[in-house]
XYZ file of C-alpha atoms in Angstrom:
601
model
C 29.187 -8.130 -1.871
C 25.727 -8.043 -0.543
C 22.416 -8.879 -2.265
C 19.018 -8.314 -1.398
C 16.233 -9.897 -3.179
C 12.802 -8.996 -2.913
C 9.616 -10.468 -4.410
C 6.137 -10.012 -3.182
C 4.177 -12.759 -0.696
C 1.865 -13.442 -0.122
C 0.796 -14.283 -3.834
C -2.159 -12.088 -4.474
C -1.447 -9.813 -7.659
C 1.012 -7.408 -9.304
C 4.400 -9.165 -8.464
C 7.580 -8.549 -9.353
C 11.507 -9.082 -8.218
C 13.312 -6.773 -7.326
C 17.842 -7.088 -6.855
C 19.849 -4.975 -4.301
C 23.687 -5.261 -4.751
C 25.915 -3.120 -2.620
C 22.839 -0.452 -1.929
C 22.406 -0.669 -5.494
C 18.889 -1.411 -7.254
C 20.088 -3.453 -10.468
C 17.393 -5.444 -11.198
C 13.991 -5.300 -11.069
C 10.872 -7.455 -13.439
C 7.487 -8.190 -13.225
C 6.091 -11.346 -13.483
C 2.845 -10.229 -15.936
C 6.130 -10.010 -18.460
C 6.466 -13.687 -18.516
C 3.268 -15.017 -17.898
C 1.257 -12.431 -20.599
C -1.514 -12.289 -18.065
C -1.730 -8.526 -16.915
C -0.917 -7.624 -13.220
C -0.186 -11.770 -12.253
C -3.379 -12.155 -10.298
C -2.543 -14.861 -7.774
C 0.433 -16.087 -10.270
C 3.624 -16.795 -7.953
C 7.094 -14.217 -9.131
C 8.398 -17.782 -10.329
C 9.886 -16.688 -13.658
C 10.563 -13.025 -12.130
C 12.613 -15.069 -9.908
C 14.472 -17.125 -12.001
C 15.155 -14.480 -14.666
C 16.656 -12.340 -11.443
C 19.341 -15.455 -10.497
C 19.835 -15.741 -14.146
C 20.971 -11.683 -14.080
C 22.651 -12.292 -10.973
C 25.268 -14.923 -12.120
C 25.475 -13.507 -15.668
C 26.733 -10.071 -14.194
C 27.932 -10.681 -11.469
C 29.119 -14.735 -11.489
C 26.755 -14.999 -8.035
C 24.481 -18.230 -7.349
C 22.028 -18.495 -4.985
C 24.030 -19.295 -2.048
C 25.323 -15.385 -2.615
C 22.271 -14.112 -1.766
C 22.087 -12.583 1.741
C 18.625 -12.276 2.542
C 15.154 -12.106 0.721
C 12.828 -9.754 1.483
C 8.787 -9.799 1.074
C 6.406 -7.029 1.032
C 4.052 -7.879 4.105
C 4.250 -8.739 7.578
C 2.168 -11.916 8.815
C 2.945 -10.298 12.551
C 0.804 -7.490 11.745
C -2.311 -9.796 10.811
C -4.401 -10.979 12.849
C -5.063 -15.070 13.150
C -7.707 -14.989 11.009
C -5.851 -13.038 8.232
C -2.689 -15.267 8.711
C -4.893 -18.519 8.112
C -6.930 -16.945 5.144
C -3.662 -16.396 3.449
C -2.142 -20.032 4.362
C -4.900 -21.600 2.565
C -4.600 -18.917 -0.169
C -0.809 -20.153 -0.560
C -1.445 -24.032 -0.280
C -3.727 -23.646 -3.000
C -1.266 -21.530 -5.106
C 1.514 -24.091 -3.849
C -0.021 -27.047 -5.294
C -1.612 -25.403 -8.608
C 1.932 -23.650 -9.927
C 3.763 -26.708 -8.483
C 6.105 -25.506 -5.673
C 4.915 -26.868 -2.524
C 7.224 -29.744 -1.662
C 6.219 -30.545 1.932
C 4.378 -34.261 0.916
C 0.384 -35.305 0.657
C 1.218 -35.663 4.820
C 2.943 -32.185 4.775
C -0.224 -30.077 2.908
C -3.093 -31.801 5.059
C -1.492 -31.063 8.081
C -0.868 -27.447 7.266
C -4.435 -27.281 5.968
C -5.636 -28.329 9.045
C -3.496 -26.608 11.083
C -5.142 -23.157 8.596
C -8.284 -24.076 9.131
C -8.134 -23.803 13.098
C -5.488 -20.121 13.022
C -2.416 -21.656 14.353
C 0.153 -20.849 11.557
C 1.030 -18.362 8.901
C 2.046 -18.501 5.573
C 5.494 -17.200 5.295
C 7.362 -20.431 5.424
C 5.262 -21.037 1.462
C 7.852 -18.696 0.649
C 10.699 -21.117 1.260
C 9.110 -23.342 -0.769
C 8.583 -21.060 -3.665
C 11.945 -19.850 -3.473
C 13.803 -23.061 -3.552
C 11.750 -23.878 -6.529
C 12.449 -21.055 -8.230
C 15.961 -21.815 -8.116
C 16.097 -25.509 -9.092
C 14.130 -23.719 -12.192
C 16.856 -21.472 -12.600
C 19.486 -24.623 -12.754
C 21.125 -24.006 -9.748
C 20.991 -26.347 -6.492
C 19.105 -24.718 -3.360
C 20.925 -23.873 -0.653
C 20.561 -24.998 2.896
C 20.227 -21.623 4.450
C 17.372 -19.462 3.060
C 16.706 -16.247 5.030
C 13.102 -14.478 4.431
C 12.711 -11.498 6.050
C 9.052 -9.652 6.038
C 9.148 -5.679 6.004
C 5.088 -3.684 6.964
C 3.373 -3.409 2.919
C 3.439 0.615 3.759
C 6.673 0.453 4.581
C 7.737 -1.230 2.051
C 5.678 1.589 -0.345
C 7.622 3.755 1.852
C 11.469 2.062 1.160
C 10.367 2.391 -1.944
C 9.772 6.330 -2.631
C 12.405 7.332 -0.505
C 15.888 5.575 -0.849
C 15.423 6.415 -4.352
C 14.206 10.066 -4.083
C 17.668 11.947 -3.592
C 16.166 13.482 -0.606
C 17.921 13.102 3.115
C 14.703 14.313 5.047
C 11.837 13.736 3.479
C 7.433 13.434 4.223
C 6.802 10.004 2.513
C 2.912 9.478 1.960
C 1.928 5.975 0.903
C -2.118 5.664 -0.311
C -3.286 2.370 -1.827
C -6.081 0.129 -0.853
C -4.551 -1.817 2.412
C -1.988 -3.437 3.683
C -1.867 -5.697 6.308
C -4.538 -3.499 8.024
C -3.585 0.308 6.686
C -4.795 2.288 3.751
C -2.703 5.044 3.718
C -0.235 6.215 6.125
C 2.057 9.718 6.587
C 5.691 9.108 7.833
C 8.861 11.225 8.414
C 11.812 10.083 7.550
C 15.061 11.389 8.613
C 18.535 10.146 7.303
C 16.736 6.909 6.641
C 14.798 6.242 9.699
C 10.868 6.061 9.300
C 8.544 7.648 11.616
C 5.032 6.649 11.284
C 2.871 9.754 11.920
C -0.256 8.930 10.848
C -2.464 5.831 9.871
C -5.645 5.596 8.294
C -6.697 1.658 8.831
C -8.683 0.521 5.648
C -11.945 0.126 7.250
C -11.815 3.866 8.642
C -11.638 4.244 4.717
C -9.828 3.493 1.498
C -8.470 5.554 -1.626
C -7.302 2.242 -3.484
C -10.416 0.303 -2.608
C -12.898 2.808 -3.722
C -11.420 3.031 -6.986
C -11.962 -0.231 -7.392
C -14.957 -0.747 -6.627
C -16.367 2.282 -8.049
C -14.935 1.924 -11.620
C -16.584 -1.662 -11.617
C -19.497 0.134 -11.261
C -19.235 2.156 -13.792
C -19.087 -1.206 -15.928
C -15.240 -1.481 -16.131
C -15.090 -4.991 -14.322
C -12.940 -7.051 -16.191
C -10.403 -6.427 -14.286
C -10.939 -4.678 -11.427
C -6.745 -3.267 -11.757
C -7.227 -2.527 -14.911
C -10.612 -0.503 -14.194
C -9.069 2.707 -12.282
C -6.558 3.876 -14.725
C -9.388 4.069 -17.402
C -11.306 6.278 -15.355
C -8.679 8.710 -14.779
C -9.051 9.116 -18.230
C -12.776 9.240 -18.475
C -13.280 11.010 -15.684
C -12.248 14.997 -17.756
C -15.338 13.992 -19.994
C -17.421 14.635 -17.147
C -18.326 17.578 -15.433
C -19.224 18.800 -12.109
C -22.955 17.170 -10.916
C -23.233 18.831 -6.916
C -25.358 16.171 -6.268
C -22.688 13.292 -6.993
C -20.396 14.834 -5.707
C -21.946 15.403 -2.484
C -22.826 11.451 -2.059
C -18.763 11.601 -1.723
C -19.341 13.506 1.110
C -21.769 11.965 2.649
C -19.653 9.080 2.932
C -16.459 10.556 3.595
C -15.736 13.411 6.585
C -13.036 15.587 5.510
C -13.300 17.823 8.348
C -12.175 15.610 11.101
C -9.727 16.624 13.733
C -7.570 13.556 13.725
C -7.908 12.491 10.411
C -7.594 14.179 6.763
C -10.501 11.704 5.924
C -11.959 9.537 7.209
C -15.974 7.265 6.854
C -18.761 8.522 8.414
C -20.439 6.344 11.184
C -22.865 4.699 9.103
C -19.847 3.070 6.571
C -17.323 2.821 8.543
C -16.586 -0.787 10.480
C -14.407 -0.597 14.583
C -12.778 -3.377 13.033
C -12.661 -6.375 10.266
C -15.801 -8.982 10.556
C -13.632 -11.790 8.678
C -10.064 -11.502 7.206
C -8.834 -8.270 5.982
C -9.426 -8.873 2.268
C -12.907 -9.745 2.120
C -13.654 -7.073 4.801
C -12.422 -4.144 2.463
C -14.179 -5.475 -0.686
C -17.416 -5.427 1.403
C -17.157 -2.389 2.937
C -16.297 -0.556 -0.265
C -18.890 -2.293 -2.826
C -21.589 -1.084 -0.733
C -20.024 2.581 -0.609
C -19.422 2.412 -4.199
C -23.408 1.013 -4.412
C -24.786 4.104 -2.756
C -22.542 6.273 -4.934
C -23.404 5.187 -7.727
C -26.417 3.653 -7.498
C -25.479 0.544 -8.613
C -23.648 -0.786 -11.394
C -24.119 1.749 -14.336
C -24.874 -0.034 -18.021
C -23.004 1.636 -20.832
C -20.793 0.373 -23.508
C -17.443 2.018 -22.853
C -16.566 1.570 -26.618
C -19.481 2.874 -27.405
C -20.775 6.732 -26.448
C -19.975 8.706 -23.357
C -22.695 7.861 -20.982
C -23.290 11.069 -18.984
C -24.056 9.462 -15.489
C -20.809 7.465 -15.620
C -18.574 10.491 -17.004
C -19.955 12.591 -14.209
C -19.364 10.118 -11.358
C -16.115 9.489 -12.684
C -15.236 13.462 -12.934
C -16.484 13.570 -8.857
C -14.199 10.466 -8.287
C -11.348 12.535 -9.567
C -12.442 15.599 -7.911
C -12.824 13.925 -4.781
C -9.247 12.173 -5.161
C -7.437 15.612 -5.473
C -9.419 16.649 -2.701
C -7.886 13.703 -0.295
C -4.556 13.962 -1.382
C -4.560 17.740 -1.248
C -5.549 17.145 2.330
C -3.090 14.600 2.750
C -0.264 16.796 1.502
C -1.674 19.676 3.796
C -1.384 17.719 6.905
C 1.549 16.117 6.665
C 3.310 20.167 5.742
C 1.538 21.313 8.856
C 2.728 18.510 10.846
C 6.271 18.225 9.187
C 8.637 20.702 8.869
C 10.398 18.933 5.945
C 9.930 20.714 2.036
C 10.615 17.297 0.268
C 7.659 14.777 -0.593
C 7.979 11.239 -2.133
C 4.766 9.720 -2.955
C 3.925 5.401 -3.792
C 1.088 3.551 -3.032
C -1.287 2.312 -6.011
C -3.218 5.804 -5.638
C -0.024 7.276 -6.312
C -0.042 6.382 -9.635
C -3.308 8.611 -10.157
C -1.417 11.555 -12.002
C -4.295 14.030 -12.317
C -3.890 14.470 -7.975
C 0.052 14.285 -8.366
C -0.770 17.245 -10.412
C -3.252 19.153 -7.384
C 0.225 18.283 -5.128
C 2.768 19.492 -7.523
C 1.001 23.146 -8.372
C 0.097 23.581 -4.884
C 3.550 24.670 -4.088
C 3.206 22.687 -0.864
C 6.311 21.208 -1.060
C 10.012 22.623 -3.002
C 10.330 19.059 -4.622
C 8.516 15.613 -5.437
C 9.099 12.335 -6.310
C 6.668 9.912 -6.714
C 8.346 6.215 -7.246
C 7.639 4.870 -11.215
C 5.848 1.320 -10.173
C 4.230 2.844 -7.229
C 1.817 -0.062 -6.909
C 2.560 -3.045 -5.332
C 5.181 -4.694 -8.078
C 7.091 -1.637 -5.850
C 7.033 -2.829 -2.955
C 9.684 -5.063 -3.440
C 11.917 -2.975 -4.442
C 10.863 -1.074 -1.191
C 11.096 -4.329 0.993
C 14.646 -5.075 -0.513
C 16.256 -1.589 0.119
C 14.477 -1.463 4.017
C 16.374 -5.231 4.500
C 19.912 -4.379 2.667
C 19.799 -0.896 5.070
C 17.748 -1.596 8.505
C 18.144 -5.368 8.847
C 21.676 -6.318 7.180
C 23.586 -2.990 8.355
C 24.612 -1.632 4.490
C 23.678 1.702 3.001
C 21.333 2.364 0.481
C 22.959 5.247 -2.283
C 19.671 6.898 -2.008
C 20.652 9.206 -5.509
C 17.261 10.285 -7.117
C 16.041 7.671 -9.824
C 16.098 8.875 -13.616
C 15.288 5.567 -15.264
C 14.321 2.047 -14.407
C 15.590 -0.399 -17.629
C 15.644 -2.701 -14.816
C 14.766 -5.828 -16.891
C 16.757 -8.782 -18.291
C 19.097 -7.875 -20.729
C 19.016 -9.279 -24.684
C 22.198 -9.324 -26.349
C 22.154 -7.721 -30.002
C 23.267 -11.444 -31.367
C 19.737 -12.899 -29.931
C 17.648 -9.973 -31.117
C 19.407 -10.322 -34.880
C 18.382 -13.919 -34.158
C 14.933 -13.446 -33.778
C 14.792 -10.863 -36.444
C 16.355 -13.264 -39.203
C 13.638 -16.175 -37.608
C 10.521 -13.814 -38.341
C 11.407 -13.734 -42.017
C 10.354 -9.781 -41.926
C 12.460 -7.946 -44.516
C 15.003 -6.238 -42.187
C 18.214 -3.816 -42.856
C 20.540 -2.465 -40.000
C 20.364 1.021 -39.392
C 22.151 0.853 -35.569
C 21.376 3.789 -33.389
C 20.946 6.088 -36.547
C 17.072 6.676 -35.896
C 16.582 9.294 -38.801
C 15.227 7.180 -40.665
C 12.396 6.082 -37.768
C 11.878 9.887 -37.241
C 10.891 10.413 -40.988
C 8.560 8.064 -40.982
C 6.877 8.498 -37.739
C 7.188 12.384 -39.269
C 4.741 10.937 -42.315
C 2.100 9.431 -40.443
C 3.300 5.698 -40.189
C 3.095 4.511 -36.370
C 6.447 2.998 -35.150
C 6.909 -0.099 -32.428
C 10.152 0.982 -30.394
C 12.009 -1.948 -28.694
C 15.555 -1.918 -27.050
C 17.390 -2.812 -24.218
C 16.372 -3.708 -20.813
C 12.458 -3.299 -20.260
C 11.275 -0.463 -18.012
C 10.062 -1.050 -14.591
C 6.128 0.036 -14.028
C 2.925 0.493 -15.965
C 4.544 3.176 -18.431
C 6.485 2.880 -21.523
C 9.640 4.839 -21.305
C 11.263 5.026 -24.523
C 12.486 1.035 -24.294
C 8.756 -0.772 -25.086
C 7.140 1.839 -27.057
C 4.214 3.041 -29.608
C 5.605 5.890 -31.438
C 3.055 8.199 -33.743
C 2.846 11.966 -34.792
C 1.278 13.997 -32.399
C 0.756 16.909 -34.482
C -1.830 14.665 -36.184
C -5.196 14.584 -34.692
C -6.025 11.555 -36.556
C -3.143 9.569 -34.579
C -5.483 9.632 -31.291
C -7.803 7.717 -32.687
C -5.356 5.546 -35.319
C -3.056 4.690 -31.899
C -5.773 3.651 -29.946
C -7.651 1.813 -32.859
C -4.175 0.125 -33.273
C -4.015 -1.279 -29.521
C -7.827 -2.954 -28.892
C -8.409 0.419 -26.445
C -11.558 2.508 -25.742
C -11.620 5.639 -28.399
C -11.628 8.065 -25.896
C -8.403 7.121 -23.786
C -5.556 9.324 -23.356
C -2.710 8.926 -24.956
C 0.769 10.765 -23.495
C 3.840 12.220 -25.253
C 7.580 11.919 -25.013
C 9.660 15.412 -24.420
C 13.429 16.552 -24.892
C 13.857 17.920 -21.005
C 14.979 21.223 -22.687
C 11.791 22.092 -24.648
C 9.361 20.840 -21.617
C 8.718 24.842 -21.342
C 7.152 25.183 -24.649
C 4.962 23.081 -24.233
C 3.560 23.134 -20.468
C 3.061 25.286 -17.567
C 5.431 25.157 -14.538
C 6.534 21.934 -15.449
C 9.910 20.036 -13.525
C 12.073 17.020 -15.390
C 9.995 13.711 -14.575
C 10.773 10.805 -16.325
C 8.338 8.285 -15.598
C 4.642 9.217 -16.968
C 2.830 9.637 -13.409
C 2.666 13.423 -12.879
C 0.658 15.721 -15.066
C 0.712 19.529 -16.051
C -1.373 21.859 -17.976
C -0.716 22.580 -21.492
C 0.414 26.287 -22.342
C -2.161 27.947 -24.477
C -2.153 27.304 -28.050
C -0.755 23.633 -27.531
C -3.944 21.622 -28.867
C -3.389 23.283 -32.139
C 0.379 21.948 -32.214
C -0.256 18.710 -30.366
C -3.517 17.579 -30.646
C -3.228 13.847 -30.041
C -1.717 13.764 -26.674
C -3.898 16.781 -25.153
C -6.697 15.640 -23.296
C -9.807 17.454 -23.406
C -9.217 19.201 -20.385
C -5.613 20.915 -21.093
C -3.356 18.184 -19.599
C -1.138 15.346 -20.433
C 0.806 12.909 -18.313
C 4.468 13.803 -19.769
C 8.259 11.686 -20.150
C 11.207 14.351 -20.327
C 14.087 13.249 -21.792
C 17.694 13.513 -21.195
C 20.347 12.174 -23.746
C 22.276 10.727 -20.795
C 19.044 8.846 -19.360
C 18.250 6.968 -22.672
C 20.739 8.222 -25.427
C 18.414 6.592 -28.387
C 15.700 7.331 -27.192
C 16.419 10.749 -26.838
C 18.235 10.966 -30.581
C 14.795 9.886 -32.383
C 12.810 12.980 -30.560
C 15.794 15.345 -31.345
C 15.859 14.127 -35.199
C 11.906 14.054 -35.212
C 12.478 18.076 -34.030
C 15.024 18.378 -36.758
C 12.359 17.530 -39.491
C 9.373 19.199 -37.553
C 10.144 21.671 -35.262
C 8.008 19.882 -32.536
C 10.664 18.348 -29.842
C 7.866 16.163 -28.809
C 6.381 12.302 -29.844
C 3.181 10.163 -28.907
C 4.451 7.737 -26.888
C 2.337 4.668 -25.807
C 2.939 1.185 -24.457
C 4.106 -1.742 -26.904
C 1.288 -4.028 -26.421
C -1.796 -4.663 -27.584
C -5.374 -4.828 -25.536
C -5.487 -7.165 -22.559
C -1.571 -7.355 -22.792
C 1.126 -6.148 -20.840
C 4.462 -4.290 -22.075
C 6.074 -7.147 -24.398
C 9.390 -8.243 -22.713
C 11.381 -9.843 -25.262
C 12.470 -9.758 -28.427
C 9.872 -12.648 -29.213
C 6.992 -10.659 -27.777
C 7.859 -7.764 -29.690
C 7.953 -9.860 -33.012
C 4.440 -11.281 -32.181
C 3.101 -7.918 -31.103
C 4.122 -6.223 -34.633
C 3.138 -9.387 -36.585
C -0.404 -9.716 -35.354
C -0.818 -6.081 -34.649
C -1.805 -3.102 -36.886
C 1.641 -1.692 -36.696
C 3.402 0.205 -39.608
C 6.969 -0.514 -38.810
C 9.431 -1.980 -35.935
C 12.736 -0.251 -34.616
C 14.047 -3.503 -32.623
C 17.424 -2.646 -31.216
C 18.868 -1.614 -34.533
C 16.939 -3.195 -37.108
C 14.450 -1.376 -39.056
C 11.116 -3.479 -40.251
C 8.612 -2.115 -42.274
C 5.297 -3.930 -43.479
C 4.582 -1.029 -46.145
């Protein structure tokens, strides 16, 4: 037996674990799950880590000393010395604050030191963090620990195509950089990459403008949390020429050699200090002259024009790119099969310009396609290219990836919260009424889904032949009124309800409504005809699938609101606790928790 584990290093923000076993992916959990702190910025995978050994000798009766190899998402040899040392000292810090540097008071001022003047790099932190993680885990730490680093884009790469189904495949991987890249085009044959094209961050980047932008337009408490809400501003808006063309003025997208690319006056030959600090500089000052600064509206409160139309040409200009992207690698590639991660990759508005261009015969864009990805990505690249197995490479139809909760602990936790519970087991008719009279419905069982998206295992259920449940749903969950909110389809009737549409189970791809569909669904379509849509298979989530079919057989409508079980600020609850707390404190009508029905009125 072979295992792979990957987690991301350095520490920096959206980290996860992910488990190979025999070419497998079985496990896979983010560390926001544990730590209730959305996308883990600069928290270390320590509890990720530990819950992953846990799985490990649980299922499989394997301790650390089982593990072949670990693999992390970036390669220090690809830095230069002054990146290498800005991340040491990023990691010393981190060591010492979350308590997993061991090396001595002698040990940390020497490597300090030895940061300060560029003659090491961080990897051998992750050592450290690794053979903490275990001792935390209650297992002792073996002697021999191998780390092996895989390129970030790679890793994106690994990532969308062992687990695409396709053989030959054009894998395009946009986020905001890597160790120096922002995006990069590669063909892959029969599992060997071939990098065709790379766009290095300071020539321009997707993922780094979206940051920088939406903080400008006054979404900057969290500048990960900022881009996803201006996806869904952005149809509010409408097309200003003007704005637009400050786009262009910054970006060329009629360069030979490049599908974009900056124009002289933004664009830097190289970095002036390390990598990180170089992109955020670069791109605040593009996203100052596109904006015009930072742009004062309450987001809560009503739709500020200027922001609505800068955030309708960010869009615009984002389908643009990837359009272009898509173009070039077809024209370059004679392969009919795209896969698609990077953190622009979970923009589904431009997976949408891809998918009805009819550039390609089939897509699949990896669920977590930001960087709690990449090690999934960076484990699959080791288990094939470095330790000689085979990946299965089968297209991906779920990821309940997480820890699992046995039905003993959950009844546990039930009978603890003192809620007035009965058992109704996987009999959801009862959940399907209700949700079918107004009430709005926490769904929580089995292992938690891997990504930003609830999948039918953390989930917000409502009626979305209700208007009223836009506004009750968001209301419910601390979010801006105007925010999207997406459904949950039986595969079979995904042709009632939108146009050209293909199975995809994991929320990142959007398609137009069919006409007449804001009359029969009007809280999940958006204002301008689209929604960001899970099918459903009974053999993908059998449950899952049951509660939309009985919700059908009272309505007619093969079709639910489905939303994220957390509240503002939070991320998906991960166990049964969470989900107790979330539905206590929260404005929720009722709980289906893994059999048991609760119901507050």
């Amino acid at each position: 037996m072979t295992v792979v584990i990957g987690f991301n290093w350095p520490v920096e923000h959206d980290h996860s674990v992910a488990v190979v076993v025999d070419g497998e992916l079985v496990f896979a959990s983010e560390e926001e799950r544990w730590t209730r702190h959305k996308h883990s910025i600069d928290e270390p995978p320590i509890n990720a880590l530990v819950q992953a050994l846990k799985f490990l000798k649980s299922k499989y009766g394997l301790s650390p000393s089982d593990v072949d190899a670990y693999a992390v998402n970036y390669e220090p040899r690809l830095y230069r010395r002054v990146d290498r040392a800005y991340w040491l000292r990023h990691v010393i810090i981190n060591g010492v604050k979350y308590g997993y540097y061991d090396g001595g008071e002698l040990g940390l001022a020497i490597d300090y030191l030895r940061s300060r003047v560029n003659l090491d790099n961080y990897l051998k932190y992750a050592y450290y963090l690794i053979r903490y993680s275990i001792r935390k885990a209650g297992f002792d730490a073996p002697i021999n620990i191998k780390v092996i680093p895989v390129e970030h884009h790679l890793a994106h790469a690994a990532s969308a195509y062992y687990f695409s189904g396709f053989g030959n495949a054009v894998v395009l991987t946009v986020d905001a950089y890597g160790e120096i890249d922002s995006t990069v085009i590669w063909r892959v044959k029969n599992g060997e990459f071939e990098k065709l094209l790379a766009i290095p961050a300071y020539y321009g980047s997707l993922g780094a403008l979206w940051d920088y932008v939406s903080q400008n337009l006054n979404f900057r408490s969290s500048f990960l949390e900022g881009p996803g809400k201006v996806m869904g501003l952005a149809p509010y808006g409408s097309l200003d020429k003007d704005v637009y063309g400050r786009f262009l003025d910054v970006f060329d997208l009629d360069n030979k050699d490049y599908p974009y690319i900056l124009r002289d006056r933004f664009k830097m030959n190289n970095y002036g200090g390390d990598v990180h600090s170089g992109v955020a500089n670069q791109h605040m000052r593009i996203a100052d002259f596109i904006t015009g600064g930072i742009i004062d509206w309450d987001p809560r409160g009503e739709l500020d024009k200027r922001a609505v139309n800068i955030a309708y040409a960010l869009q615009k200009f984002t389908d643009d790119v990837m359009l272009r992207l898509a173009e070039w690698a077809r024209s370059h590639v004679n392969e009919q099969y795209l896969a698609l991660a990077g953190g622009v990759a979970l923009n589904a508005k431009a997976n949408m310009a891809i998918h009805y261009s009819k550039l390609f015969s089939d897509m699949f864009i990896f669920p977590a396609a930001n960087d709690a990805g990449t090690t999934v990505g960076a484990a699959a690249y080791v288990y094939e290219h470095v330790l000689g197995g085979k990946m299965k490479n089968s297209r991906l139809r779920t990821v309940y990836l997480g820890p699992e909760y046995s039905d003993d602990e959950v009844k546990r936790v039930v009978e603890r919260s003192r809620f007035e519970a009965h058992y109704i087991g996987d009999d959801v008719n009862e959940v399907a009424d209700l949700v079918s009279k107004g009430f709005i419905v926490a769904w929580y069982q089995g292992r938690a889904e891997l990504g930003p998206r609830a999948l039918g295992n953390r989930s917000i259920v409502a009626d979305p032949r209700r208007t009223d449940m836009w506004k009750a749903v968001n209301s419910i969950k601390g979010r801006e009124w105007w925010r999207p909110l997406a459904p949950s389809l039986l595969v079979e009737d995904m042709g009632k309800y939108f146009i050209d549409p293909v199975p995809h189970q994991f929320m990142i791809l959007m398609f137009r409504f069919r006409d007449g569909m804001r009359e029969v669904v009007p809280a999940v379509y958006h204002v301008d005809g689209t929604a960001r849509p899970q099918t459903v298979a009974k053999d993908e989530n059998p449950t899952w699938y049951e509660l939309i079919k009985a919700f059908k057989d009272l309505t007619g409508e093969g079709i639910v609101l489905n939303t994220s079980f957390n509240l503002a600020g939070e991320p998906l609850v991960e166990t049964p606790q969470d989900a107790i707390k979330s539905f206590a404190i929260g404005g929720l009508d009722a709980i289906y928790i893994q059999g048991w029905l609760i119901r507050k009125r």
